[in-house]
Short mmCIF file of C-alpha atoms and ligand atoms in Angstrom, two decimals:
data_model
loop_
_atom_site.label_atom_id
_atom_site.label_comp_id
_atom_site.label_asym_id
_atom_site.label_seq_id
_atom_site.Cartn_x
_atom_site.Cartn_y
_atom_site.Cartn_z
CA UNK A 247 8.62 91.47 202.66
CA UNK A 248 9.00 89.16 199.70
CA UNK A 249 12.56 88.11 199.02
CA UNK A 250 13.18 87.82 195.28
CA UNK A 251 15.52 85.25 193.77
CA UNK A 252 16.73 86.55 190.43
CA UNK A 253 17.98 83.06 189.49
CA UNK A 254 14.62 81.42 190.07
CA UNK A 255 13.55 81.35 186.42
CA UNK A 256 16.86 79.66 185.69
CA UNK A 257 16.37 77.17 188.57
CA UNK A 258 12.89 76.31 187.28
CA UNK A 259 14.36 75.10 183.97
CA UNK A 260 15.30 71.95 185.87
CA UNK A 261 11.66 71.22 186.58
CA UNK A 262 9.66 72.33 183.54
CA UNK A 263 9.89 74.06 180.19
CA UNK A 264 11.02 77.63 180.24
CA UNK A 265 7.74 79.34 179.31
CA UNK A 266 6.81 81.55 182.29
CA UNK A 267 8.29 84.68 180.76
CA UNK A 268 5.88 84.42 177.80
CA UNK A 269 2.94 85.06 180.17
CA UNK A 270 1.53 88.61 179.98
CA UNK A 271 -0.80 88.10 182.94
CA UNK A 272 -4.06 88.27 181.03
CA UNK A 273 -5.87 85.92 183.44
CA UNK A 274 -7.46 83.68 180.79
CA UNK A 275 -6.10 80.65 182.62
CA UNK A 276 -7.72 81.74 185.88
CA UNK A 277 -11.03 82.47 184.19
CA UNK A 278 -11.18 79.01 182.58
CA UNK A 279 -9.71 76.93 185.42
CA UNK A 280 -12.33 74.54 186.87
CA UNK A 281 -11.11 75.35 190.39
CA UNK A 282 -12.82 78.76 190.14
CA UNK A 283 -10.25 80.52 192.25
CA UNK A 284 -9.74 84.26 192.03
CA UNK A 285 -5.99 84.08 191.37
CA UNK A 286 -5.02 80.50 190.49
CA UNK A 287 -2.93 79.71 188.46
CA UNK A 288 -2.09 83.22 187.20
CA UNK A 289 -0.57 84.47 190.45
CA UNK A 290 1.75 81.48 190.71
CA UNK A 291 3.04 82.18 187.19
CA UNK A 292 3.61 85.80 188.21
CA UNK A 293 5.60 84.63 191.23
CA UNK A 294 7.83 82.61 188.92
CA UNK A 295 8.36 85.63 186.66
CA UNK A 296 9.45 87.91 189.48
CA UNK A 297 11.45 85.21 191.26
CA UNK A 298 9.25 85.15 194.39
CA UNK A 299 10.29 81.63 195.39
CA UNK A 300 9.48 82.31 199.07
CA UNK A 301 5.89 83.17 198.23
CA UNK A 302 5.54 79.93 196.27
CA UNK A 303 6.93 77.88 199.13
CA UNK A 304 4.65 79.64 201.63
CA UNK A 305 1.60 78.82 199.52
CA UNK A 306 2.89 75.47 198.27
CA UNK A 307 -0.06 73.22 199.28
CA UNK A 308 -2.28 75.31 196.98
CA UNK A 309 -0.38 73.88 193.98
CA UNK A 310 -1.89 70.46 194.64
CA UNK A 311 -5.39 71.70 194.08
CA UNK A 312 -4.43 71.77 190.40
CA UNK A 313 -6.01 68.80 188.62
CA UNK A 314 -3.43 68.86 185.81
CA UNK A 315 -6.43 69.00 183.50
CA UNK A 316 -4.64 71.14 180.90
CA UNK A 317 -7.50 73.52 180.19
CA UNK A 318 -5.39 76.59 181.02
CA UNK A 319 -2.62 75.40 178.70
CA UNK A 320 -5.17 74.77 175.95
CA UNK A 321 -6.52 78.33 176.16
CA UNK A 322 -3.46 80.44 177.03
CA UNK A 323 -3.07 83.04 174.24
CA UNK A 324 0.71 83.22 174.78
CA UNK A 325 1.42 79.50 174.85
CA UNK A 326 2.98 80.02 178.25
CA UNK A 327 1.89 76.51 179.23
CA UNK A 328 0.53 77.40 182.69
CA UNK A 329 -0.54 73.82 183.52
CA UNK A 330 2.98 72.53 182.96
CA UNK A 331 4.46 75.42 184.98
CA UNK A 332 2.26 74.40 187.92
CA UNK A 333 3.43 70.79 187.52
CA UNK A 334 7.04 72.08 187.42
CA UNK A 335 6.40 74.03 190.64
CA UNK A 336 5.08 70.87 192.31
CA UNK A 337 8.33 69.15 191.33
CA UNK A 338 10.40 72.03 192.66
CA UNK A 339 8.52 72.02 195.99
CA UNK A 340 8.77 68.22 196.38
CA UNK A 341 12.55 68.47 195.81
CA UNK A 342 12.72 71.31 198.34
CA UNK A 343 10.75 69.32 200.98
CA UNK A 344 12.95 66.31 200.50
CA UNK A 345 16.11 68.38 200.89
CA UNK A 346 14.93 70.11 204.05
CA UNK B 1236 -7.31 69.50 202.55
CA UNK B 1237 -4.54 67.06 203.40
CA UNK B 1238 -0.94 68.13 203.35
CA UNK B 1239 0.29 67.05 199.91
CA UNK B 1240 3.63 66.11 201.38
CA UNK B 1241 2.05 63.35 203.51
CA UNK B 1242 0.03 61.95 200.63
CA UNK B 1243 2.95 62.02 198.20
CA UNK B 1244 5.36 60.36 200.62
CA UNK B 1245 2.82 57.64 201.52
CA UNK B 1246 2.16 56.84 197.84
CA UNK B 1247 5.85 57.04 196.92
CA UNK B 1248 6.79 54.67 199.75
CA UNK B 1249 4.10 52.19 198.73
CA UNK B 1250 5.17 52.28 195.10
CA UNK B 1251 8.81 51.81 196.02
CA UNK B 1252 8.20 48.82 198.24
CA UNK B 1253 5.28 47.05 196.56
CA UNK B 1254 5.14 48.60 193.03
CA UNK B 1255 1.57 49.50 193.94
CA UNK B 1256 0.53 53.01 195.07
CA UNK B 1257 -1.79 51.60 197.74
CA UNK B 1258 0.57 48.92 198.97
CA UNK B 1259 -1.78 46.05 198.09
CA UNK B 1260 -0.15 42.86 196.79
CA UNK B 1261 -0.42 42.47 193.01
CA UNK B 1262 -2.16 39.07 193.09
CA UNK B 1263 -4.97 40.58 195.18
CA UNK B 1264 -5.59 43.58 192.94
CA UNK B 1265 -5.38 41.88 189.58
CA UNK B 1266 -7.79 38.93 189.50
CA UNK B 1267 -10.25 39.88 186.76
CA UNK B 1268 -8.58 37.75 184.05
CA UNK B 1269 -8.85 34.36 185.80
CA UNK B 1270 -11.94 33.14 183.99
CA UNK B 1271 -11.40 35.09 180.78
CA UNK B 1272 -9.67 32.26 178.89
CA UNK B 1273 -7.03 34.65 177.55
CA UNK B 1274 -3.74 33.27 176.26
CA UNK B 1275 -0.30 34.81 176.49
CA UNK B 1276 0.35 34.93 172.73
CA UNK B 1277 -0.95 37.28 170.05
CA UNK B 1278 0.27 40.27 168.13
CA UNK B 1279 -0.46 42.76 170.95
CA UNK B 1280 -0.52 42.67 174.72
CA UNK B 1281 -3.55 43.88 176.65
CA UNK B 1282 -2.20 46.24 179.29
CA UNK B 1283 -4.73 47.54 181.84
CA UNK B 1284 -2.21 49.43 184.00
CA UNK B 1285 -4.48 48.42 186.95
CA UNK B 1286 -6.38 51.72 187.10
CA UNK B 1287 -9.85 50.13 186.86
CA UNK B 1288 -8.83 47.56 189.46
CA UNK B 1289 -7.74 50.34 191.84
CA UNK B 1290 -11.01 52.30 191.85
CA UNK B 1291 -12.83 50.28 194.55
CA UNK B 1292 -9.80 50.74 196.82
CA UNK B 1293 -9.61 54.47 196.04
CA UNK B 1294 -13.31 54.78 196.83
CA UNK B 1295 -12.91 53.09 200.19
CA UNK B 1296 -9.83 55.08 201.07
CA UNK B 1297 -11.30 58.47 200.02
CA UNK B 1298 -14.48 57.77 201.97
CA UNK B 1299 -12.26 57.64 205.07
CA UNK B 1300 -10.11 60.55 203.97
CA UNK B 1301 -13.26 62.65 203.40
CA UNK B 1302 -14.41 61.87 206.93
CA UNK B 1303 -11.26 63.26 208.49
CA UNK B 1304 -10.48 66.05 206.01
CA UNK B 1305 -9.82 69.33 207.85
CA UNK B 1306 -10.11 67.59 211.22
CA UNK B 1307 -7.18 67.27 213.64
CA UNK B 1308 -7.21 63.55 212.88
CA UNK B 1309 -5.75 64.12 209.45
CA UNK B 1310 -2.36 64.33 211.15
CA UNK B 1311 -2.61 60.54 211.49
CA UNK B 1312 -2.05 60.18 207.80
CA UNK B 1313 1.58 60.94 208.48
CA UNK B 1314 1.80 57.51 210.06
CA UNK B 1315 -0.14 55.70 207.34
CA UNK B 1316 3.08 54.30 205.97
CA UNK B 1317 3.61 52.32 209.12
CA UNK B 1318 0.04 51.50 210.06
CA UNK B 1319 -1.76 49.37 207.48
CA UNK B 1320 -5.24 50.84 207.75
CA UNK B 1321 -7.70 52.78 205.71
CA UNK B 1322 -5.11 54.40 203.53
CA UNK B 1323 -3.04 51.49 202.29
CA UNK B 1324 -1.97 47.89 202.51
CA UNK B 1325 -3.85 44.79 203.52
CA UNK B 1326 -6.11 46.80 205.82
CA UNK B 1327 -7.47 48.73 202.86
CA UNK B 1328 -7.77 45.51 200.82
CA UNK B 1329 -9.86 43.86 203.52
CA UNK B 1330 -12.33 46.68 204.06
CA UNK B 1331 -12.99 47.13 200.32
CA UNK B 1332 -16.17 45.24 199.34
CA UNK B 1333 -15.86 42.36 196.87
CA UNK B 1334 -19.05 43.48 195.12
CA UNK B 1335 -17.33 46.75 194.13
CA UNK B 1336 -14.24 44.92 192.89
CA UNK B 1337 -16.37 42.65 190.68
CA UNK B 1338 -18.15 45.66 189.16
CA UNK B 1339 -14.88 47.04 187.87
CA UNK B 1340 -13.59 43.61 186.82
CA UNK B 1341 -16.66 43.32 184.60
CA UNK B 1342 -15.56 46.41 182.65
CA UNK B 1343 -12.29 44.71 181.74
CA UNK B 1344 -14.14 41.53 180.79
CA UNK B 1345 -16.36 43.60 178.48
CA UNK B 1346 -13.29 45.13 176.83
CA UNK B 1347 -12.00 41.61 176.15
CA UNK B 1348 -15.36 40.70 174.60
CA UNK B 1349 -15.26 43.75 172.33
CA UNK B 1350 -11.72 43.11 171.16
CA UNK B 1351 -12.50 39.45 170.43
CA UNK B 1352 -15.66 40.39 168.52
CA UNK B 1353 -13.54 42.78 166.43
CA UNK B 1354 -11.10 39.99 165.56
CA UNK B 1355 -8.12 41.61 167.30
CA UNK B 1356 -5.18 39.27 167.80
CA UNK B 1357 -4.04 39.87 171.39
CA UNK B 1358 -2.91 38.16 174.56
CA UNK B 1359 -2.59 38.89 178.26
CA UNK B 1360 0.25 38.38 180.69
CA UNK B 1361 -0.86 39.29 184.21
CA UNK B 1362 2.70 39.37 185.52
CA UNK B 1363 3.57 42.14 183.04
CA UNK B 1364 0.42 44.17 183.63
CA UNK B 1365 1.63 46.63 186.27
CA UNK B 1366 0.86 50.17 187.34
CA UNK B 1367 2.38 52.94 185.15
CA UNK B 1368 3.28 55.30 188.01
CA UNK B 1369 1.21 58.16 186.55
CA UNK B 1370 -0.13 59.34 189.91
CA UNK B 1371 3.37 60.18 191.09
CA UNK B 1372 3.95 62.09 187.85
CA UNK B 1373 0.79 64.15 188.39
CA UNK B 1374 1.70 64.80 192.02
CA UNK B 1375 5.12 66.15 191.04
CA UNK B 1376 7.30 63.31 192.37
CA UNK B 1377 9.27 63.23 189.17
CA UNK B 1378 12.12 61.21 190.63
CA UNK B 1379 9.78 58.52 191.96
CA UNK B 1380 7.83 58.40 188.69
CA UNK B 1381 10.92 58.06 186.50
CA UNK B 1382 12.40 55.33 188.73
CA UNK B 1383 9.19 53.31 188.56
CA UNK B 1384 8.61 53.92 184.84
CA UNK B 1385 12.13 52.72 184.02
CA UNK B 1386 11.55 49.54 186.01
CA UNK B 1387 8.34 48.83 184.12
CA UNK B 1388 9.69 49.79 180.69
CA UNK B 1389 12.59 47.46 181.28
CA UNK B 1390 10.33 44.53 182.15
CA UNK B 1391 8.22 45.09 179.06
CA UNK B 1392 11.25 45.43 176.81
CA UNK B 1393 12.89 42.30 178.20
CA UNK B 1394 9.65 40.38 177.57
CA UNK B 1395 9.84 41.46 173.91
CA UNK B 1396 6.67 43.57 174.04
CA UNK B 1397 6.16 45.90 171.09
CA UNK B 1398 2.47 46.64 170.88
CA UNK B 1399 0.17 47.46 173.79
CA UNK B 1400 -3.60 47.78 174.05
CA UNK B 1401 -4.62 50.13 176.84
CA UNK B 1402 -7.95 50.66 178.58
CA UNK B 1403 -7.74 54.05 180.32
CA UNK B 1404 -6.53 57.56 179.40
CA UNK B 1405 -3.97 57.96 182.20
CA UNK B 1406 -2.04 54.78 181.40
CA UNK B 1407 -2.35 55.52 177.68
CA UNK B 1408 -0.83 58.97 178.16
CA UNK B 1409 1.96 57.58 180.35
CA UNK B 1410 2.95 54.88 177.85
CA UNK B 1411 2.51 56.95 174.71
CA UNK B 1412 4.00 60.28 175.79
CA UNK B 1413 5.87 59.96 179.08
CA UNK B 1414 7.66 56.62 178.69
CA UNK B 1415 9.46 57.65 175.45
CA UNK B 1416 10.48 60.96 177.04
CA UNK B 1417 11.63 59.69 180.44
CA UNK B 1418 12.64 56.06 179.87
CA UNK B 1419 13.53 56.03 176.17
CA UNK B 1420 11.14 53.06 175.67
CA UNK B 1421 8.84 53.33 172.67
CA UNK B 1422 5.89 50.99 172.35
CA UNK B 1423 3.08 51.05 169.84
CA UNK B 1424 0.16 52.04 172.07
CA UNK B 1425 -3.54 51.80 171.18
CA UNK B 1426 -6.48 52.50 173.45
CA UNK B 1427 -8.83 49.52 172.91
CA UNK B 1428 -11.56 51.55 171.17
CA UNK B 1429 -9.14 52.40 168.33
CA UNK B 1430 -9.12 48.72 167.36
CA UNK B 1431 -12.85 48.03 167.43
CA UNK B 1432 -14.49 47.08 164.13
CA UNK B 1433 -18.11 46.59 165.09
CA UNK B 1434 -21.19 47.54 163.13
CA UNK B 1435 -24.91 47.30 163.70
CA UNK B 1436 -26.29 47.59 167.20
CA UNK B 1437 -29.80 47.30 168.52
CA UNK B 1438 -31.58 50.55 167.66
CA UNK B 1439 -30.58 54.21 167.71
CA UNK B 1440 -30.16 56.05 170.97
CA UNK B 1441 -28.25 59.00 172.41
CA UNK B 1442 -25.79 59.24 175.30
CA UNK B 1443 -23.87 62.08 176.99
CA UNK B 1444 -20.24 61.05 176.52
CA UNK B 1445 -17.85 62.63 179.00
CA UNK B 1446 -14.40 63.13 177.43
CA UNK B 1447 -11.63 62.71 179.99
CA UNK B 1448 -8.89 65.37 179.93
CA UNK B 1449 -6.20 62.96 178.75
CA UNK B 1450 -8.12 61.58 175.76
CA UNK B 1451 -9.92 64.82 174.86
CA UNK B 1452 -7.17 67.34 175.36
CA UNK B 1453 -3.73 65.79 175.80
CA UNK B 1454 -4.10 63.02 173.21
CA UNK B 1455 -6.78 64.53 170.93
CA UNK B 1456 -8.65 61.23 170.62
CA UNK B 1457 -12.28 62.14 171.38
CA UNK B 1458 -13.65 61.43 167.93
CA UNK B 1459 -12.50 57.78 168.02
CA UNK B 1460 -14.80 56.52 170.81
CA UNK B 1461 -17.62 58.67 169.41
CA UNK B 1462 -17.16 56.87 166.08
CA UNK B 1463 -17.16 53.44 167.75
CA UNK B 1464 -20.50 54.36 169.36
CA UNK B 1465 -21.93 55.74 166.11
CA UNK B 1466 -21.01 52.49 164.31
CA UNK B 1467 -23.31 50.74 166.77
CA UNK B 1468 -26.16 53.19 166.39
CA UNK B 1469 -25.36 55.31 169.46
CA UNK B 1470 -25.14 59.10 169.05
CA UNK B 1471 -23.40 61.53 171.36
CA UNK B 1472 -25.49 64.44 172.64
CA UNK B 1473 -23.84 67.80 171.84
CA UNK B 1474 -21.96 69.20 174.83
CA UNK B 1475 -20.45 72.69 175.06
CA UNK B 1476 -17.48 71.36 176.94
CA UNK B 1477 -16.06 68.40 175.07
CA UNK B 1478 -13.03 67.30 173.03
CA UNK B 1479 -10.08 69.65 173.54
CA UNK B 1480 -12.23 71.87 175.79
CA UNK B 1481 -13.66 69.15 177.98
CA UNK B 1482 -14.26 69.91 181.67
CA UNK B 1483 -12.39 67.86 184.26
CA UNK B 1484 -14.44 65.42 186.40
CA UNK B 1485 -12.59 66.57 189.54
CA UNK B 1486 -11.33 63.06 190.34
CA UNK B 1487 -7.61 63.86 190.34
CA UNK B 1488 -8.09 66.05 193.44
CA UNK B 1489 -9.46 63.25 195.60
CA UNK B 1490 -6.27 62.09 197.27
CA UNK B 1491 -5.44 65.63 198.47
CA UNK B 1492 -8.92 67.09 198.90
CA UNK B 1493 -12.02 64.90 198.60
CA UNK B 1494 -14.22 67.99 199.03
CA UNK B 1495 -12.61 69.74 196.05
CA UNK B 1496 -13.12 66.61 193.94
CA UNK B 1497 -16.82 66.76 194.80
CA UNK B 1498 -17.08 70.47 194.02
CA UNK B 1499 -15.47 70.22 190.56
CA UNK B 1500 -17.30 66.97 189.80
CA UNK B 1501 -20.66 68.55 190.63
CA UNK B 1502 -20.04 71.29 188.04
CA UNK B 1503 -19.22 68.70 185.39
CA UNK B 1504 -22.16 66.55 186.31
CA UNK B 1505 -24.54 69.51 185.90
CA UNK B 1506 -23.29 69.99 182.34
CA UNK B 1507 -23.73 66.31 181.51
CA UNK B 1508 -27.15 66.04 183.16
CA UNK B 1509 -28.38 69.08 181.22
CA UNK B 1510 -28.36 66.93 178.05
CA UNK B 1511 -31.02 64.65 179.56
CA UNK B 1512 -29.17 61.64 178.07
CA UNK B 1513 -27.63 58.72 180.00
CA UNK B 1514 -24.06 59.54 181.02
CA UNK B 1515 -21.12 57.52 179.74
CA UNK B 1516 -17.49 57.77 180.90
CA UNK B 1517 -14.35 56.09 179.58
CA UNK B 1518 -11.90 56.62 182.40
CA UNK B 1519 -11.93 54.84 185.76
CA UNK B 1520 -11.20 58.06 187.67
CA UNK B 1521 -14.09 59.93 185.96
CA UNK B 1522 -16.39 56.96 186.44
CA UNK B 1523 -15.55 56.68 190.13
CA UNK B 1524 -15.83 60.38 190.86
CA UNK B 1525 -19.07 60.99 188.95
CA UNK B 1526 -20.68 57.91 190.50
CA UNK B 1527 -19.64 59.08 193.94
CA UNK B 1528 -21.85 62.13 193.36
CA UNK B 1529 -24.82 59.83 192.97
CA UNK B 1530 -24.97 59.84 189.17
CA UNK B 1531 -25.82 56.72 187.23
CA UNK B 1532 -22.79 56.55 184.94
CA UNK B 1533 -21.90 53.65 182.65
CA UNK B 1534 -18.51 52.83 181.26
CA UNK B 1535 -18.06 53.11 177.49
CA UNK B 1536 -17.13 49.42 177.29
CA UNK B 1537 -20.39 48.34 178.97
CA UNK B 1538 -22.47 50.44 176.57
CA UNK B 1539 -20.64 49.01 173.55
CA UNK B 1540 -20.76 45.43 174.88
CA UNK B 1541 -24.53 45.61 175.46
CA UNK B 1542 -24.99 45.79 171.70
CA UNK B 1543 -23.21 42.43 171.26
CA UNK B 1544 -25.86 40.51 173.17
S1 SF4 C 2065 -0.40 81.89 181.61
FE1 SF4 C 2065 -1.34 82.45 179.67
S2 SF4 C 2065 -3.55 82.57 180.10
FE2 SF4 C 2065 -2.47 82.63 182.09
S3 SF4 C 2065 -2.19 84.81 182.53
FE3 SF4 C 2065 -0.35 84.13 181.48
S4 SF4 C 2065 -0.71 84.58 179.32
FE4 SF4 C 2065 -2.71 84.67 180.34
S1 SF4 C 2066 -4.30 72.43 184.75
FE1 SF4 C 2066 -4.59 73.12 186.88
S2 SF4 C 2066 -4.42 75.34 186.77
FE2 SF4 C 2066 -4.76 74.63 184.68
S3 SF4 C 2066 -6.96 74.76 184.35
FE3 SF4 C 2066 -6.53 72.67 185.07
S4 SF4 C 2066 -6.77 72.73 187.30
FE4 SF4 C 2066 -6.61 74.88 186.58
#
């Protein structure tokens, strides 16, 4: 079962701008992303919203497929800045690896 | 796919100890300027950020990484920090062919030619021309990036540098956007094509210009190189995916997954090839990745410099 961390959105403020809650899960970012993945990056943003830090850590290597190309950020209708959220998640995971 | 942790820690360790992400001594990487007759004075400093110089090494190292991707041998990368070999250090420097290094040095020499022909007052100081740290930023090692960026910003400030001329989109983005935010250092930064004042050319022709993500999207600069080409009689073929909506070349994935870099690059190459025009890139990463796929891609500087002959 997924363990939810209610403080995760707050924790993420250390690593990127606080925009995940603006996302309404439309999937535009996933449709435009050059990686052509069924769920990336939308699902990661969803995990941030619901505080599923464990899920992010379990799937962490997937974050590094992101090219930081910015196309998702350019096209997001809610200005949720998905590309920067992914970069923020990379930072969070690197900090986590270094601590553990 | 390699474990990002291994790649990040290897690059971070190299950057910390040698100020170079591949652990190759500075004097070996940066040799292109020796016969260029450049002086240290001038109103602006040419700052390559070493990205063009790195490409031959990246190509050699990814050729090896691609060989072992998804094989049990990729666990060896964990020891790359201690074993100078195909991933970093003098081992990598020795197995990288000189012919490849000279190809990329020529691009920088062409940029110098273009700036001189445009009457730009600039100088070069090889000891100040160091790597920006942008790869660590993109990989999420924020701490490592900020530490390195502060070191570099400090050197430039102490040397009295105010105005920089850059040659690639990644270094330009780092100096223009990231350095002010994370180091407090503000320089006047111009990609070289912004300063070109050339007219004429040798007959009209059309090219397929690939906009890199950082110029096209992050910095909104695509129309500037297109104008420099147009001034010399070279048109850009219309592309669905250009400017703010440009499609990534796939190159940034190559340290973690060479196969993903190929997959994304192939999609971009198909779009560019559909124009039927010769392909032109203006970023060392794009140039390296698209060429790796077998495409005949020229650098913007070479296309512009050809018209000076
Ligand atoms: S980040 Fe933006 S584009 Fe992606 S699902 Fe959310 S609202 Fe849609
Ligand atoms: S920034 Fe990353 S997630 Fe967004 S479109 Fe580019 S590769 Fe996909």
